[in-house]
């Protein structure tokens, strides 16, 4: 009996692919044949009727609608889809009134009072201040101020943030896409959605209620995660005493020994979550759960154990919030990490661990024999500084003179992993000054150049004065071979981490001058110095990608340190922008392509991290577009075409 073939209904219009191949199009978006062939489904109307549209265009429209609804929701405006037709007129009047309120927050370029202008208002940066002989903020870089269409949160990411770097590349891609598809509307994508782990936030919005009568501390699996933490990330942030921690774990599991406070339970689940997230998994699952499921479940347990903010006010509560912030950093949700570090800071200030002050009880010790209080405070100081720079926001540390607790001493032979806390203080203070004096103060370019030279000298002095066994060395093949001999050895780990932080600081320091050169500003007598500092920025970007690629090739444990995606984003933003300025004929053989491909390869290895995959896919699309078109149009900020 003959098999009846599937018959498609006749449609008014077929897509471009079906018309070219003489297929019967089902009229869906995307249609059956485009899905089967893996092609983008585009419908082109009659000549002079309307522009082509595709599934990507429709999805962009949906995202724009979500952002508009988010803006309306936050301002208390009823959504049009849920409005009684009889009240349409009053709703429109409400929109016009609320638009004026939104314009106070975000000045828009037009006086339009449509819903699109409400959604677009949040994308506008603050107007530049006109100060004679001074640099306006927009001459340095562009802040990102947006409404997250998924979480409906208002988000700000400043000039030194990785999202601001990537946002510039998104604009570059939009311009090149517009040049390829003339007449096809290209709507902007949201960096705050694509390059952050929104799934992590969704997970925590629906916290499960655990039965407190049957508390489960997972003793059969906990040691796997604890061991992973103390063999790797503990050496980057050595704020815990391993022996004390394991003693309390034993009491928690057995119910015998010292009494366990609630704050230790928060710390316990936080350590397990970070260990589960960053360990090298050779199993597909443990007890039916994979890496992300374990990490997020344990993170939830830590949140539940933490309870009301301010209810726990001891050292372990501070340490727990710091480690929860590290979990968020590795999950590439910097906003949540910023919140937990803020909690740790406020708790520290309320306890006074940043200060040496006499206790009411005489002879009460100021610190433990292992100076765990000092280690915790000064590591928190460095974490707050680096994360604030990464987000382009001001830190909450206040004046240094307020923090009179001495940092841990550096031993002569540097036999302790705690030394990294003390040596990071110098780098943190340089970073703070770069942020304030180079990016946030409105000064003349010549003064910025002078300050940059001073900070470079201080940065080089900091590097030279590091203890020899953790001092970064220039990258070479010998470096890679030596690292293979010392897997999980703390001086090697600290040398690697300090190298990445040093290169990141150089990128931030010289990035403003890289932008000046990219824009083609003719700075007269300062032109040579601007070019030299721009070259320093590009060299640091190359070196940071080389360093990460080499380490990923040699060490499996490093592949689960997803927070390195942030460093890759900084490096890629600079190299791809440089690549886009090269002559079209030279791009296929450009030396920069090697490092771009190395970075994309590293991002591809982190296949369990959706944000890393999104960045890798985005960069690959942009590079392919640049190779295909060979053109790079001027942006709205006045960047010239490559000469």
XYZ file of C-alpha atoms in Angstrom:
643
model
C 0.000 0.000 0.000
C 1.610 3.302 -1.011
C 2.649 5.646 1.783
C 0.916 9.005 1.674
C 3.495 11.772 1.473
C 3.068 14.764 3.706
C 1.201 17.504 1.853
C 1.830 21.098 2.812
C -1.007 23.610 2.514
C -0.604 26.296 -0.097
C 0.633 29.545 1.383
C 0.352 33.078 0.091
C 4.107 33.639 0.180
C 7.103 31.295 0.305
C 10.407 32.070 1.961
C 13.504 32.890 -0.094
C 15.028 29.397 0.283
C 11.860 27.542 -0.759
C 11.383 29.824 -3.761
C 14.963 29.260 -4.876
C 14.804 25.467 -4.387
C 11.208 25.127 -5.689
C 10.092 23.637 -2.365
C 6.567 23.869 -0.989
C 6.878 26.287 1.902
C 4.610 25.838 4.927
C 4.692 29.559 5.701
C 5.968 29.126 9.240
C 8.824 31.186 10.663
C 11.104 29.306 10.401
C 9.603 26.939 7.829
C 10.133 23.158 7.774
C 12.763 23.167 5.011
C 14.870 25.951 6.546
C 14.853 24.095 9.861
C 15.938 20.908 8.095
C 18.717 22.661 6.173
C 19.843 24.755 9.142
C 19.352 28.018 7.245
C 17.964 31.342 8.350
C 14.374 31.636 7.154
C 13.827 34.990 5.406
C 10.642 36.164 3.711
C 11.029 38.772 0.950
C 7.887 40.519 -0.195
C 7.114 41.908 -3.611
C 9.420 44.542 -5.008
C 8.909 47.908 -3.308
C 6.348 46.390 -0.909
C 8.348 45.902 2.306
C 11.761 44.911 3.589
C 12.763 41.289 4.190
C 12.208 39.868 7.651
C 13.596 36.784 9.378
C 13.213 34.765 12.562
C 16.081 36.753 14.094
C 14.253 39.985 13.315
C 11.058 38.658 14.906
C 12.952 37.549 18.023
C 14.602 40.968 18.257
C 11.154 42.556 18.083
C 9.993 40.274 20.890
C 12.994 41.276 23.028
C 12.297 44.962 22.378
C 8.697 44.414 23.438
C 9.868 42.679 26.627
C 12.127 45.635 27.442
C 9.269 48.054 26.797
C 6.954 46.048 29.054
C 9.664 45.957 31.722
C 9.984 49.742 31.600
C 6.217 50.130 31.815
C 5.998 47.625 34.667
C 8.705 49.323 36.729
C 7.084 52.731 36.241
C 3.678 51.324 37.257
C 2.114 51.689 33.790
C -0.458 49.007 32.848
C 0.588 46.836 29.910
C -1.365 47.474 26.725
C -2.087 43.786 26.207
C -3.985 43.645 29.522
C -5.933 46.868 29.062
C -9.632 47.248 28.560
C -10.309 48.757 25.098
C -12.515 51.361 26.759
C -9.533 52.603 28.738
C -7.137 52.876 25.808
C -7.225 56.646 25.765
C -6.391 56.958 29.441
C -3.547 54.482 29.077
C -2.013 56.519 26.268
C -2.238 59.623 28.422
C -0.557 57.685 31.251
C 2.242 56.667 28.906
C 2.850 60.272 27.887
C 2.951 61.421 31.508
C 5.278 58.629 32.599
C 7.558 59.222 29.629
C 8.442 62.622 31.026
C 9.439 60.932 34.276
C 11.613 58.453 32.409
C 13.309 61.272 30.535
C 14.460 62.654 33.877
C 16.314 59.381 34.489
C 17.521 58.789 30.925
C 17.506 61.695 28.482
C 16.412 60.400 25.083
C 17.418 61.894 21.790
C 13.873 62.669 20.722
C 10.756 63.919 22.383
C 8.782 60.948 21.114
C 6.348 59.549 23.657
C 5.832 56.130 22.101
C 6.383 52.860 23.897
C 9.515 52.260 21.814
C 11.028 55.464 23.147
C 10.278 54.331 26.699
C 12.127 51.072 26.120
C 14.933 52.843 24.330
C 15.341 55.510 26.965
C 17.157 53.111 29.252
C 19.761 52.509 26.565
C 20.863 56.154 26.555
C 23.898 57.220 28.571
C 24.095 60.442 30.513
C 24.703 63.539 28.442
C 28.347 64.570 28.312
C 29.336 67.529 30.432
C 30.835 70.379 28.449
C 33.936 71.502 30.347
C 36.548 73.566 28.506
C 39.834 71.752 27.867
C 38.499 68.665 29.606
C 37.586 65.261 28.282
C 33.878 64.489 28.271
C 32.968 61.039 29.614
C 31.789 59.847 26.217
C 35.246 60.562 24.816
C 36.604 57.851 27.072
C 34.124 55.054 26.690
C 30.430 54.306 26.850
C 28.604 53.225 29.984
C 25.932 50.560 29.671
C 22.598 51.492 31.260
C 19.818 49.092 30.375
C 16.690 47.280 31.497
C 17.284 43.545 31.612
C 14.437 42.126 29.539
C 14.520 38.788 31.383
C 14.743 39.839 35.022
C 13.276 43.349 34.543
C 16.157 44.813 36.549
C 17.780 48.158 35.864
C 21.509 47.565 35.385
C 24.491 49.888 35.158
C 27.893 48.735 33.905
C 30.594 51.401 33.829
C 33.419 52.152 31.432
C 35.885 49.614 32.821
C 33.368 46.738 32.862
C 33.653 43.705 30.609
C 30.056 44.262 29.431
C 30.934 47.794 28.295
C 33.850 46.349 26.311
C 31.588 43.720 24.710
C 28.811 46.244 24.099
C 31.152 48.173 21.799
C 31.679 44.996 19.773
C 27.913 44.432 19.594
C 27.523 47.887 18.066
C 30.324 47.086 15.622
C 28.546 43.880 14.588
C 25.234 45.691 14.160
C 26.855 48.235 11.841
C 28.472 45.540 9.725
C 25.255 43.494 9.637
C 23.344 46.575 8.548
C 25.817 47.109 5.712
C 25.324 43.525 4.505
C 21.524 43.465 4.721
C 20.461 46.866 3.477
C 16.783 47.471 4.010
C 16.494 44.721 6.656
C 15.909 46.211 10.113
C 18.673 45.227 12.551
C 17.598 45.548 16.178
C 20.161 45.750 18.960
C 20.821 42.762 21.189
C 21.219 43.106 24.946
C 24.656 42.569 26.444
C 23.122 42.421 29.933
C 21.194 39.293 28.886
C 23.524 37.490 26.503
C 26.707 37.892 28.547
C 25.324 37.188 32.031
C 23.990 33.974 33.541
C 20.318 34.834 33.936
C 19.444 31.155 34.479
C 21.330 31.370 37.764
C 19.083 34.223 38.906
C 15.924 32.398 37.818
C 16.964 29.373 39.836
C 17.257 31.342 43.053
C 13.949 33.156 42.586
C 12.114 29.882 43.283
C 13.894 28.670 46.403
C 12.777 25.225 47.465
C 11.717 24.738 51.064
C 13.925 22.152 52.769
C 12.687 20.139 55.720
C 14.709 21.401 58.662
C 13.883 18.264 60.631
C 15.774 16.149 58.113
C 18.714 18.398 57.299
C 21.089 16.784 54.835
C 24.748 17.739 54.829
C 25.702 15.160 52.151
C 28.662 13.681 54.080
C 29.200 10.924 51.488
C 29.838 13.456 48.714
C 30.917 16.557 50.614
C 34.564 15.584 50.876
C 34.888 15.494 47.066
C 33.824 19.126 46.866
C 35.758 20.256 49.953
C 38.939 18.647 48.642
C 38.490 20.386 45.277
C 38.133 23.769 46.963
C 41.160 23.460 49.247
C 43.408 22.216 46.419
C 42.682 25.091 44.055
C 40.694 28.237 44.868
C 41.690 28.241 48.524
C 45.187 29.237 47.356
C 43.723 32.214 45.473
C 41.671 33.443 48.454
C 43.208 31.757 51.540
C 40.707 32.977 54.128
C 39.916 29.641 55.832
C 41.924 27.425 58.161
C 41.571 23.993 56.589
C 42.184 22.089 59.827
C 39.563 24.078 61.762
C 37.073 23.812 58.905
C 37.412 20.009 58.683
C 37.045 19.660 62.459
C 33.747 21.511 62.343
C 32.622 19.468 59.338
C 33.202 16.321 61.389
C 31.079 17.721 64.224
C 28.376 18.656 61.727
C 28.290 15.159 60.213
C 28.454 13.182 63.458
C 26.605 15.500 65.831
C 29.466 15.211 68.319
C 32.243 17.586 69.302
C 32.063 21.375 69.255
C 28.704 23.092 68.837
C 27.962 24.348 65.333
C 26.625 27.861 64.813
C 24.247 28.752 61.995
C 26.888 30.867 60.253
C 29.132 27.822 59.825
C 26.310 26.001 58.024
C 26.146 28.873 55.536
C 29.919 28.691 55.094
C 29.794 24.900 54.746
C 27.232 24.918 51.925
C 29.019 27.818 50.200
C 32.339 25.923 50.160
C 30.598 22.798 48.853
C 28.878 24.807 46.116
C 32.130 26.414 44.940
C 33.981 23.096 45.103
C 31.278 21.324 43.099
C 31.276 24.076 40.487
C 35.046 24.235 39.937
C 36.200 20.631 40.445
C 37.324 18.452 37.543
C 34.397 16.154 36.847
C 35.315 12.742 35.457
C 31.790 11.488 36.203
C 28.674 12.307 34.220
C 26.816 12.717 37.503
C 27.130 12.131 41.240
C 24.033 10.785 42.958
C 22.058 11.646 39.824
C 23.158 15.313 39.676
C 25.712 17.021 37.445
C 28.051 19.940 38.146
C 25.549 22.771 37.775
C 22.739 20.985 39.608
C 24.951 20.286 42.620
C 26.392 23.814 42.659
C 23.041 25.564 42.445
C 21.333 23.261 44.934
C 24.109 23.798 47.487
C 24.041 27.540 46.820
C 20.320 27.511 47.599
C 21.021 25.725 50.853
C 23.550 28.410 51.771
C 21.019 31.150 51.004
C 18.363 29.486 53.129
C 20.788 28.965 56.006
C 21.812 32.638 55.831
C 18.279 33.789 56.617
C 17.444 37.438 57.154
C 20.233 39.867 56.276
C 22.008 41.008 59.419
C 20.882 38.087 61.554
C 24.371 36.535 61.363
C 27.165 38.842 62.440
C 30.392 36.919 62.913
C 33.539 36.070 60.980
C 32.099 32.941 59.376
C 29.148 34.962 58.055
C 31.626 37.290 56.316
C 33.598 34.358 54.892
C 30.393 32.678 53.711
C 29.234 35.800 51.839
C 32.681 36.109 50.223
C 32.617 32.515 48.986
C 29.036 32.894 47.757
C 30.257 35.906 45.781
C 32.961 33.688 44.262
C 30.281 31.178 43.215
C 28.419 34.000 41.460
C 31.628 35.151 39.749
C 32.299 31.660 38.398
C 28.657 31.426 37.308
C 29.281 34.734 35.476
C 26.611 36.643 37.345
C 28.665 39.652 38.523
C 25.623 41.604 39.721
C 24.800 38.954 42.322
C 28.482 38.677 43.266
C 28.524 42.448 43.817
C 25.539 42.100 46.155
C 27.123 39.357 48.260
C 30.422 41.209 48.526
C 28.445 44.233 49.686
C 26.841 42.049 52.352
C 30.280 40.830 53.447
C 31.563 44.426 53.640
C 28.638 45.722 55.694
C 28.940 42.755 58.050
C 32.683 43.416 58.386
C 32.088 47.068 59.229
C 29.394 46.174 61.753
C 31.832 43.738 63.415
C 34.804 46.076 63.124
C 37.176 43.447 61.734
C 38.784 46.137 59.574
C 40.027 47.909 62.695
C 42.151 47.259 65.763
C 39.963 48.328 68.670
C 40.009 47.241 72.329
C 37.378 44.724 73.417
C 35.217 45.318 76.459
C 36.633 42.071 77.843
C 40.283 42.701 78.601
C 42.944 40.405 77.135
C 40.547 39.211 74.429
C 42.755 38.346 71.406
C 42.574 40.655 68.384
C 43.151 37.742 66.014
C 43.815 34.017 65.881
C 47.386 32.643 65.746
C 46.910 32.189 61.993
C 45.659 35.812 61.621
C 42.461 34.595 59.992
C 40.679 37.887 60.777
C 43.350 39.924 59.005
C 43.401 37.498 56.076
C 39.635 37.687 55.697
C 39.426 41.476 55.810
C 42.272 42.255 53.416
C 41.216 39.577 50.938
C 37.728 41.096 50.995
C 39.344 44.490 50.340
C 41.040 43.172 47.187
C 37.950 41.277 45.994
C 35.784 44.386 46.334
C 38.318 46.472 44.400
C 38.692 44.060 41.487
C 34.968 43.304 41.139
C 34.083 47.010 41.241
C 36.555 47.677 38.416
C 35.197 44.716 36.448
C 31.689 46.177 36.743
C 32.783 49.784 36.265
C 31.335 50.841 39.615
C 32.680 52.621 42.669
C 33.676 50.439 45.610
C 32.337 50.837 49.158
C 35.665 50.661 50.992
C 35.933 54.312 51.967
C 39.176 55.899 53.142
C 42.187 53.646 53.660
C 42.965 55.485 56.889
C 39.808 53.971 58.375
C 41.180 50.426 58.030
C 43.933 50.194 60.640
C 44.129 46.404 60.967
C 47.594 45.371 59.701
C 47.754 42.928 56.767
C 49.343 39.489 57.174
C 53.131 39.590 57.288
C 55.130 38.305 54.327
C 57.632 35.675 55.471
C 61.242 35.877 54.300
C 61.076 32.670 52.268
C 57.362 33.022 51.454
C 56.519 29.598 52.828
C 52.835 30.400 53.313
C 50.052 30.680 50.764
C 48.705 33.653 52.758
C 51.309 35.961 51.171
C 49.093 36.542 48.134
C 46.693 38.547 50.314
C 49.365 41.059 51.310
C 50.895 41.431 47.849
C 47.468 41.973 46.275
C 46.948 45.104 48.369
C 49.470 47.076 46.318
C 47.788 46.079 43.057
C 44.323 46.863 44.457
C 45.362 50.383 45.401
C 46.842 51.004 41.959
C 43.585 49.784 40.386
C 41.548 52.139 42.559
C 43.615 55.138 41.485
C 43.445 54.163 37.802
C 39.669 53.967 38.009
C 39.275 57.335 39.712
C 42.047 59.378 38.105
C 41.947 58.001 34.547
C 38.274 57.154 34.001
C 36.077 59.102 36.395
C 37.847 62.453 36.758
C 37.331 64.797 33.811
C 40.859 65.921 33.009
C 42.846 66.840 29.930
C 44.425 64.096 27.855
C 47.939 65.313 28.607
C 47.297 64.939 32.333
C 45.902 61.432 31.844
C 49.034 60.492 29.914
C 51.219 61.782 32.727
C 49.245 59.855 35.325
C 49.319 56.692 33.221
C 53.106 56.860 33.082
C 53.248 57.126 36.871
C 50.871 54.178 37.350
C 52.857 52.078 34.885
C 56.028 52.694 36.907
C 54.253 51.762 40.126
C 52.819 48.656 38.501
C 56.235 47.531 37.297
C 57.699 48.174 40.757
C 54.944 46.075 42.314
C 55.777 43.236 39.927
C 59.513 43.353 40.640
C 58.977 43.375 44.417
C 56.831 40.220 44.458
C 58.342 37.173 46.220
C 60.365 35.201 43.642
C 58.356 31.984 43.926
C 55.069 33.687 42.969
C 56.419 36.430 40.676
C 54.963 36.163 37.138
C 57.472 35.600 34.361
C 57.167 36.366 30.645
C 55.257 33.703 28.740
C 57.358 31.091 26.949
C 57.318 27.430 25.993
C 59.491 26.673 29.025
C 56.845 28.216 31.260
C 54.237 25.851 29.914
C 56.471 22.795 30.412
C 57.304 23.816 33.984
C 53.635 24.216 34.855
C 53.021 20.628 33.843
C 55.349 19.487 36.639
C 53.586 21.370 39.409
C 49.874 20.672 39.041
C 47.904 21.940 42.110
C 51.039 23.382 43.717
C 50.138 26.678 45.348
C 53.081 28.901 44.208
C 52.345 27.942 40.599
C 48.655 28.733 41.036
C 49.383 32.064 42.676
C 51.935 32.989 40.009
C 49.310 32.312 37.346
C 46.573 34.293 39.107
C 48.874 37.252 39.781
C 49.968 37.242 36.137
C 46.348 37.454 34.948
C 45.539 40.231 37.419
C 48.649 42.156 36.384
C 47.723 41.921 32.688
C 44.129 42.909 33.421
C 45.399 45.998 35.245
C 47.547 46.953 32.240
C 44.547 46.561 29.936
C 42.409 48.829 32.125
C 45.240 51.357 32.463
C 45.890 51.756 28.731
C 42.420 51.070 27.302
C 41.423 54.739 27.305
C 44.386 55.541 25.026
C 43.561 52.577 22.806
C 40.139 54.164 22.257
C 41.742 57.506 21.394
C 43.859 55.860 18.722
C 40.896 53.856 17.396
C 38.896 57.041 16.989
C 41.742 58.570 15.004
C 42.117 61.606 17.235
C 45.112 63.697 16.186
C 46.577 64.680 19.519
C 49.521 66.760 18.282
C 52.501 66.436 20.584
C 50.758 63.646 22.521
C 50.180 61.461 19.454
C 53.316 59.339 19.889
C 52.651 58.670 23.555
C 49.012 57.775 22.842
C 50.163 55.335 20.154
C 52.710 53.776 22.523
C 50.160 53.315 25.305
C 47.637 51.920 22.826
C 50.253 49.365 21.756
C 50.758 48.459 25.432
C 47.033 47.762 25.700
C 47.067 45.499 22.634
C 50.169 43.655 23.844
C 48.523 43.002 27.223
C 45.412 41.694 25.446
C 47.521 39.280 23.376
C 49.454 38.121 26.426
C 46.376 37.506 28.577
C 44.820 35.324 25.865
C 48.100 33.465 25.317
C 48.424 32.837 29.054
C 44.875 31.514 29.464
C 45.056 29.378 26.306
C 48.344 27.823 27.391
C 47.031 27.035 30.869
C 43.784 25.573 29.552
C 45.808 23.307 27.267
C 47.925 22.030 30.157
C 45.538 21.872 33.117
C 42.071 20.343 33.152
C 41.165 21.949 36.486
C 41.565 25.418 34.939
C 38.810 24.696 32.400
C 36.173 24.929 35.119
C 37.363 28.360 36.294
C 34.695 30.097 34.276
C 35.441 33.511 35.776
C 38.404 33.660 33.362
C 35.784 34.378 30.694
C 35.875 37.960 31.971
C 39.597 38.278 31.218
C 39.046 36.719 27.781
C 36.271 39.236 27.090
C 38.622 42.141 27.842
C 41.319 40.739 25.556
C 38.939 39.832 22.732
C 37.258 43.242 22.756
C 40.584 44.924 22.071
C 41.869 42.461 19.479
C 38.621 42.270 17.491
C 38.344 46.069 17.449
C 41.928 46.226 16.142
C 41.171 43.506 13.589
C 38.172 45.466 12.290
C 40.437 48.442 11.479
C 42.835 46.456 9.312
C 42.582 46.707 5.507
C 40.118 44.189 4.070
C 42.733 42.464 1.939
C 44.995 41.889 4.957
C 42.423 40.431 7.350
C 42.518 36.749 6.272
C 46.279 36.640 6.980
C 46.253 38.896 10.034
C 48.417 37.786 12.959
C 45.614 38.834 15.309
C 43.406 36.017 13.996
C 45.627 33.472 15.771
C 44.893 34.965 19.201
C 41.206 35.510 18.431
C 40.904 31.839 17.469
C 42.767 30.810 20.626
C 40.272 32.747 22.733
C 37.307 31.259 20.873
C 38.809 27.796 21.388
C 39.025 28.363 25.154
C 35.427 29.603 25.275
C 34.354 26.521 23.333
C 35.989 24.225 25.892
C 33.712 25.691 28.580
C 30.666 24.070 26.987
C 28.866 23.782 30.346
C 28.967 27.571 30.751
C 26.229 29.231 28.635
C 27.702 32.737 28.894
C 31.113 31.597 27.623
C 29.402 29.830 24.720
C 27.379 32.964 23.915
C 30.492 35.143 23.852
C 32.370 32.631 21.687
C 29.480 32.375 19.228
C 29.074 36.147 19.082
C 32.781 36.741 18.416
C 32.858 34.025 15.740
C 29.876 35.620 13.967
C 31.478 39.058 14.135
C 34.845 37.851 12.828
C 33.141 35.914 10.012
C 31.198 39.055 9.113
C 34.383 41.129 9.024
C 36.139 38.533 6.894
C 33.167 38.311 4.522
C 32.464 41.994 4.119
C 35.941 43.402 4.562
C 34.434 46.666 5.670
C 34.233 48.441 8.967
C 31.993 51.472 9.023
C 32.416 54.461 11.277
C 30.453 54.242 14.519
C 28.297 56.924 15.996
C 31.178 58.035 18.174
C 33.219 59.179 15.220
C 35.584 56.255 14.649
C 37.222 56.533 11.211
C 37.666 53.751 8.736
C 41.001 51.977 8.658
C 43.564 53.859 6.682
